[in-house]
PDB file of C-alpha atoms in Angstrom:
ATOM      1  CA  MET Z1322     -32.243 -14.536   7.391  1.00  0.00           C
ATOM      2  CA  ASP Z1323     -29.908 -11.640   6.646  1.00  0.00           C
ATOM      3  CA  ASN Z1324     -26.579 -12.109   8.423  1.00  0.00           C
ATOM      4  CA  ASN Z1325     -25.339  -8.648   7.479  1.00  0.00           C
ATOM      5  CA  PRO Z1326     -27.871  -6.081   8.747  1.00  0.00           C
ATOM      6  CA  GLY Z1327     -25.587  -3.129   7.975  1.00  0.00           C
ATOM      7  CA  LYS Z1328     -25.113  -3.929   4.295  1.00  0.00           C
ATOM      8  CA  ASP Z1329     -27.873  -1.571   3.161  1.00  0.00           C
ATOM      9  CA  LYS Z1330     -26.503   1.393   5.090  1.00  0.00           C
ATOM     10  CA  ILE Z1331     -25.104   4.200   2.996  1.00  0.00           C
ATOM     11  CA  LYS Z1332     -21.337   4.040   2.894  1.00  0.00           C
ATOM     12  CA  LYS Z1333     -19.427   7.049   4.077  1.00  0.00           C
ATOM     13  CA  ASP Z1334     -17.777   9.138   1.396  1.00  0.00           C
ATOM     14  CA  ILE Z1335     -14.082   8.552   1.900  1.00  0.00           C
ATOM     15  CA  THR Z1336     -11.921  11.668   1.947  1.00  0.00           C
ATOM     16  CA  PHE Z1337      -8.200  12.224   1.486  1.00  0.00           C
ATOM     17  CA  CYS Z1338      -8.023  12.884   5.232  1.00  0.00           C
ATOM     18  CA  ASP Z1339      -9.586   9.471   5.950  1.00  0.00           C
ATOM     19  CA  LEU Z1340      -7.045   7.724   3.725  1.00  0.00           C
ATOM     20  CA  TYR Z1341      -4.115   9.726   5.064  1.00  0.00           C
ATOM     21  CA  ASN Z1342      -5.107   8.975   8.660  1.00  0.00           C
ATOM     22  CA  ALA Z1343      -5.417   5.260   7.817  1.00  0.00           C
ATOM     23  CA  PHE Z1344      -1.982   5.417   6.168  1.00  0.00           C
ATOM     24  CA  LEU Z1345      -0.527   6.932   9.357  1.00  0.00           C
ATOM     25  CA  VAL Z1346      -2.227   4.371  11.625  1.00  0.00           C
ATOM     26  CA  TYR Z1347      -0.866   1.437   9.622  1.00  0.00           C
ATOM     27  CA  ARG Z1348       2.524   3.139   9.462  1.00  0.00           C
ATOM     28  CA  ARG Z1349       2.582   3.264  13.273  1.00  0.00           C
ATOM     29  CA  ILE Z1350       1.726  -0.442  13.385  1.00  0.00           C
ATOM     30  CA  LEU Z1351       4.660  -1.074  11.054  1.00  0.00           C
ATOM     31  CA  GLU Z1352       6.964   0.826  13.416  1.00  0.00           C
ATOM     32  CA  ARG Z1353       6.237  -1.851  16.026  1.00  0.00           C
ATOM     33  CA  PHE Z1354       7.438  -4.502  13.572  1.00  0.00           C
ATOM     34  CA  ASP Z1355      10.535  -2.428  12.842  1.00  0.00           C
ATOM     35  CA  ASN Z1356      11.352  -2.131  16.551  1.00  0.00           C
ATOM     36  CA  GLY Z1357      10.703  -5.756  17.476  1.00  0.00           C
ATOM     37  CA  THR Z1358      12.265  -9.085  16.855  1.00  0.00           C
ATOM     38  CA  TYR Z1359      10.883 -11.850  14.727  1.00  0.00           C
ATOM     39  CA  ASN Z1360       9.738 -14.853  16.706  1.00  0.00           C
ATOM     40  CA  ASP Z1361       8.164 -16.893  13.944  1.00  0.00           C
ATOM     41  CA  ALA Z1362       6.622 -16.821  10.475  1.00  0.00           C
ATOM     42  CA  SER Z1363       3.582 -14.901  11.713  1.00  0.00           C
ATOM     43  CA  ASP Z1364       5.780 -11.845  12.251  1.00  0.00           C
ATOM     44  CA  ILE Z1365       7.044 -11.963   8.677  1.00  0.00           C
ATOM     45  CA  ILE Z1366       3.569 -12.506   7.238  1.00  0.00           C
ATOM     46  CA  GLY Z1367       2.204  -9.672   9.381  1.00  0.00           C
ATOM     47  CA  GLU Z1368       4.920  -7.307   8.190  1.00  0.00           C
ATOM     48  CA  VAL Z1369       4.331  -8.152   4.523  1.00  0.00           C
ATOM     49  CA  LEU Z1370       0.581  -7.629   4.915  1.00  0.00           C
ATOM     50  CA  ILE Z1371       0.922  -4.310   6.740  1.00  0.00           C
ATOM     51  CA  LYS Z1372       3.490  -2.986   4.251  1.00  0.00           C
ATOM     52  CA  SER Z1373       1.302  -3.992   1.323  1.00  0.00           C
ATOM     53  CA  LEU Z1374      -1.752  -2.366   2.892  1.00  0.00           C
ATOM     54  CA  ILE Z1375       0.185   0.845   3.595  1.00  0.00           C
ATOM     55  CA  CYS Z1376       1.216   1.042  -0.067  1.00  0.00           C
ATOM     56  CA  GLU Z1377      -2.329   0.370  -1.268  1.00  0.00           C
ATOM     57  CA  ILE Z1378      -3.859   3.048   0.947  1.00  0.00           C
ATOM     58  CA  GLY Z1379      -1.122   5.535   0.045  1.00  0.00           C
ATOM     59  CA  MET Z1380      -1.706   5.046  -3.676  1.00  0.00           C
ATOM     60  CA  LYS Z1381      -5.458   5.363  -3.237  1.00  0.00           C
ATOM     61  CA  ALA Z1382      -4.891   8.660  -1.401  1.00  0.00           C
ATOM     62  CA  LEU Z1383      -2.821   9.906  -4.352  1.00  0.00           C
ATOM     63  CA  LEU Z1384      -5.550   8.845  -6.770  1.00  0.00           C
ATOM     64  CA  MET Z1385      -8.083  10.751  -4.715  1.00  0.00           C
ATOM     65  CA  ILE Z1386      -5.955  13.909  -4.758  1.00  0.00           C
ATOM     66  CA  GLU Z1387      -5.747  13.599  -8.537  1.00  0.00           C
ATOM     67  CA  GLY Z1388      -9.545  13.489  -8.685  1.00  0.00           C
ATOM     68  CA  LYS Z1389      -9.693   9.881  -9.811  1.00  0.00           C
ATOM     69  CA  ASN Z1390     -12.147   7.281  -8.569  1.00  0.00           C
ATOM     70  CA  ILE Z1391     -10.911   5.012  -5.849  1.00  0.00           C
ATOM     71  CA  ILE Z1392     -11.215   1.559  -7.318  1.00  0.00           C
ATOM     72  CA  ARG Z1393     -11.729  -1.665  -5.444  1.00  0.00           C
ATOM     73  CA  GLU Z1394      -8.282  -3.023  -6.119  1.00  0.00           C
ATOM     74  CA  HIS Z1395      -5.385  -4.426  -4.094  1.00  0.00           C
ATOM     75  CA  LYS Z1396      -2.788  -4.784  -6.843  1.00  0.00           C
ATOM     76  CA  LEU Z1397      -0.291  -1.972  -6.535  1.00  0.00           C
ATOM     77  CA  ASP Z1398       0.659  -1.928 -10.218  1.00  0.00           C
ATOM     78  CA  LYS Z1399      -2.998  -1.505 -11.248  1.00  0.00           C
ATOM     79  CA  LEU Z1400      -3.377   1.415  -8.842  1.00  0.00           C
ATOM     80  CA  PHE Z1401      -0.086   2.944  -9.986  1.00  0.00           C
ATOM     81  CA  ILE Z1402      -1.053   2.836 -13.663  1.00  0.00           C
ATOM     82  CA  LYS Z1403      -4.041   5.097 -12.915  1.00  0.00           C
ATOM     83  CA  LEU Z1404      -1.827   7.836 -11.456  1.00  0.00           C
ATOM     84  CA  SER Z1405      -0.803  10.767 -13.612  1.00  0.00           C
ATOM     85  CA  ASP Z1406       2.483  10.472 -15.479  1.00  0.00           C
ATOM     86  CA  GLU Z1407       3.871  13.266 -13.308  1.00  0.00           C
ATOM     87  CA  THR Z1408       3.027  11.422 -10.078  1.00  0.00           C
ATOM     88  CA  LYS Z1409       4.405   8.135 -11.429  1.00  0.00           C
ATOM     89  CA  LEU Z1410       7.701   9.788 -12.244  1.00  0.00           C
ATOM     90  CA  GLU Z1411       7.812  11.562  -8.897  1.00  0.00           C
ATOM     91  CA  MET Z1412       7.160   8.362  -6.953  1.00  0.00           C
ATOM     92  CA  ALA Z1413       9.893   6.508  -8.849  1.00  0.00           C
ATOM     93  CA  LYS Z1414      12.307   9.379  -8.316  1.00  0.00           C
ATOM     94  CA  ARG Z1415      11.506   9.678  -4.593  1.00  0.00           C
ATOM     95  CA  SER Z1416      12.141   5.928  -4.317  1.00  0.00           C
ATOM     96  CA  HIS Z1417      15.520   6.333  -6.079  1.00  0.00           C
ATOM     97  CA  TYR Z1418      14.633   4.294  -9.159  1.00  0.00           C
ATOM     98  CA  ALA Z1419      14.265   5.002 -12.839  1.00  0.00           C
ATOM     99  CA  LEU Z1420      10.594   4.754 -13.806  1.00  0.00           C
ATOM    100  CA  ASP Z1421      10.984   1.557 -15.824  1.00  0.00           C
ATOM    101  CA  GLU Z1422      12.885  -0.205 -13.023  1.00  0.00           C
ATOM    102  CA  PHE Z1423      10.337   1.052 -10.481  1.00  0.00           C
ATOM    103  CA  GLN Z1424       7.457  -0.364 -12.535  1.00  0.00           C
ATOM    104  CA  VAL Z1425       9.153  -3.764 -12.872  1.00  0.00           C
ATOM    105  CA  LEU Z1426       9.747  -3.974  -9.111  1.00  0.00           C
ATOM    106  CA  LEU Z1427       6.224  -2.757  -8.422  1.00  0.00           C
ATOM    107  CA  SER Z1428       4.727  -5.467 -10.623  1.00  0.00           C
ATOM    108  CA  ILE Z1429       6.814  -8.104  -8.799  1.00  0.00           C
ATOM    109  CA  ASN Z1430       5.544  -6.767  -5.452  1.00  0.00           C
ATOM    110  CA  SER Z1431       2.058  -5.897  -6.642  1.00  0.00           C
ATOM    111  CA  ASP Z1432      -0.181  -8.547  -5.148  1.00  0.00           C
ATOM    112  CA  HIS Z1433       1.325  -9.406  -1.768  1.00  0.00           C
ATOM    113  CA  PHE Z1434      -1.702  -8.261   0.195  1.00  0.00           C
ATOM    114  CA  VAL Z1435      -3.741 -11.073  -1.358  1.00  0.00           C
ATOM    115  CA  GLY Z1436      -0.973 -13.634  -1.862  1.00  0.00           C
ATOM    116  CA  TRP Z1437       0.389 -13.482   1.663  1.00  0.00           C
ATOM    117  CA  ARG Z1438      -3.032 -13.114   3.261  1.00  0.00           C
ATOM    118  CA  TYR Z1439      -3.760 -16.600   1.949  1.00  0.00           C
ATOM    119  CA  PHE Z1440      -0.264 -17.965   2.625  1.00  0.00           C
ATOM    120  CA  TYR Z1441      -1.673 -21.389   3.445  1.00  0.00           C
ATOM    121  CA  GLU Z1442      -2.644 -21.772  -0.239  1.00  0.00           C
ATOM    122  CA  GLY Z1443       1.033 -21.508  -1.174  1.00  0.00           C
ATOM    123  CA  HIS Z1444       0.799 -18.306  -3.194  1.00  0.00           C
ATOM    124  CA  CYS Z1445       3.404 -16.329  -1.241  1.00  0.00           C
ATOM    125  CA  GLU Z1446       5.495 -14.662  -3.849  1.00  0.00           C
ATOM    126  CA  LYS Z1447       8.956 -13.202  -3.581  1.00  0.00           C
ATOM    127  CA  PHE Z1448       8.875 -10.099  -1.429  1.00  0.00           C
ATOM    128  CA  HIS Z1449      11.372  -7.269  -1.911  1.00  0.00           C
ATOM    129  CA  PRO Z1450      11.383  -5.437   1.432  1.00  0.00           C
ATOM    130  CA  TYR Z1451      13.979  -2.882   0.319  1.00  0.00           C
ATOM    131  CA  PHE Z1452      11.807  -1.746  -2.591  1.00  0.00           C
ATOM    132  CA  ILE Z1453       8.630  -1.712  -0.492  1.00  0.00           C
ATOM    133  CA  ASP Z1454      10.371   0.263   2.274  1.00  0.00           C
ATOM    134  CA  ARG Z1455      11.458   2.858  -0.279  1.00  0.00           C
ATOM    135  CA  LEU Z1456       7.943   3.015  -1.714  1.00  0.00           C
ATOM    136  CA  ILE Z1457       6.433   3.518   1.736  1.00  0.00           C
ATOM    137  CA  LYS Z1458       8.929   6.291   2.488  1.00  0.00           C
ATOM    138  CA  SER Z1459       8.192   8.070  -0.795  1.00  0.00           C
ATOM    139  CA  LEU Z1460       4.430   7.744  -0.251  1.00  0.00           C
ATOM    140  CA  GLU Z1461       4.872   9.077   3.282  1.00  0.00           C
ATOM    141  CA  GLU Z1462       6.806  12.109   2.035  1.00  0.00           C
ATOM    142  CA  LYS Z1463       4.370  12.833  -0.799  1.00  0.00           C
ATOM    143  CA  LEU Z1464       1.267  12.513   1.376  1.00  0.00           C
ATOM    144  CA  LYS Z1465       2.844  14.686   4.071  1.00  0.00           C
ATOM    145  CA  ASP Z1466       3.600  17.357   1.447  1.00  0.00           C
ATOM    146  CA  ILE Z1467      -0.016  17.233   0.280  1.00  0.00           C
ATOM    147  CA  SER Z1468      -1.458  17.351   3.800  1.00  0.00           C
ATOM    148  CA  ASN Z1469       0.500  20.472   4.780  1.00  0.00           C
TER     149      ASN Z1469
END
């Protein structure tokens, strides 16, 4: 018996607008974390997951604008490497880092969406919220510029 009757349906072609709207929705969810207090570990895990997802969707939107295929990937450094050199430099600059430093920090923070999603397996890696916050802000600015 097939437990997934919708699997054979044709997937919708994702547009930049779809990705940008998803970015904005998750960004609004993050604002609730920013305005609240932390009661327990679930708040921290939730914030890490949302921030990681925001970065992933933002990078996929940039890839789409550059005419590149959206790949099934969660690792931020693997998405970043597919961006044009111009976009890479711009993102580092908007985040107030030199490109080499940006890439090092990105690789350290690359796989949090998977690692923290399965926190019970003990794969939670060091999270650099300051870097991720800067990345989100630079993605937000860049995507807003594109959407206007």
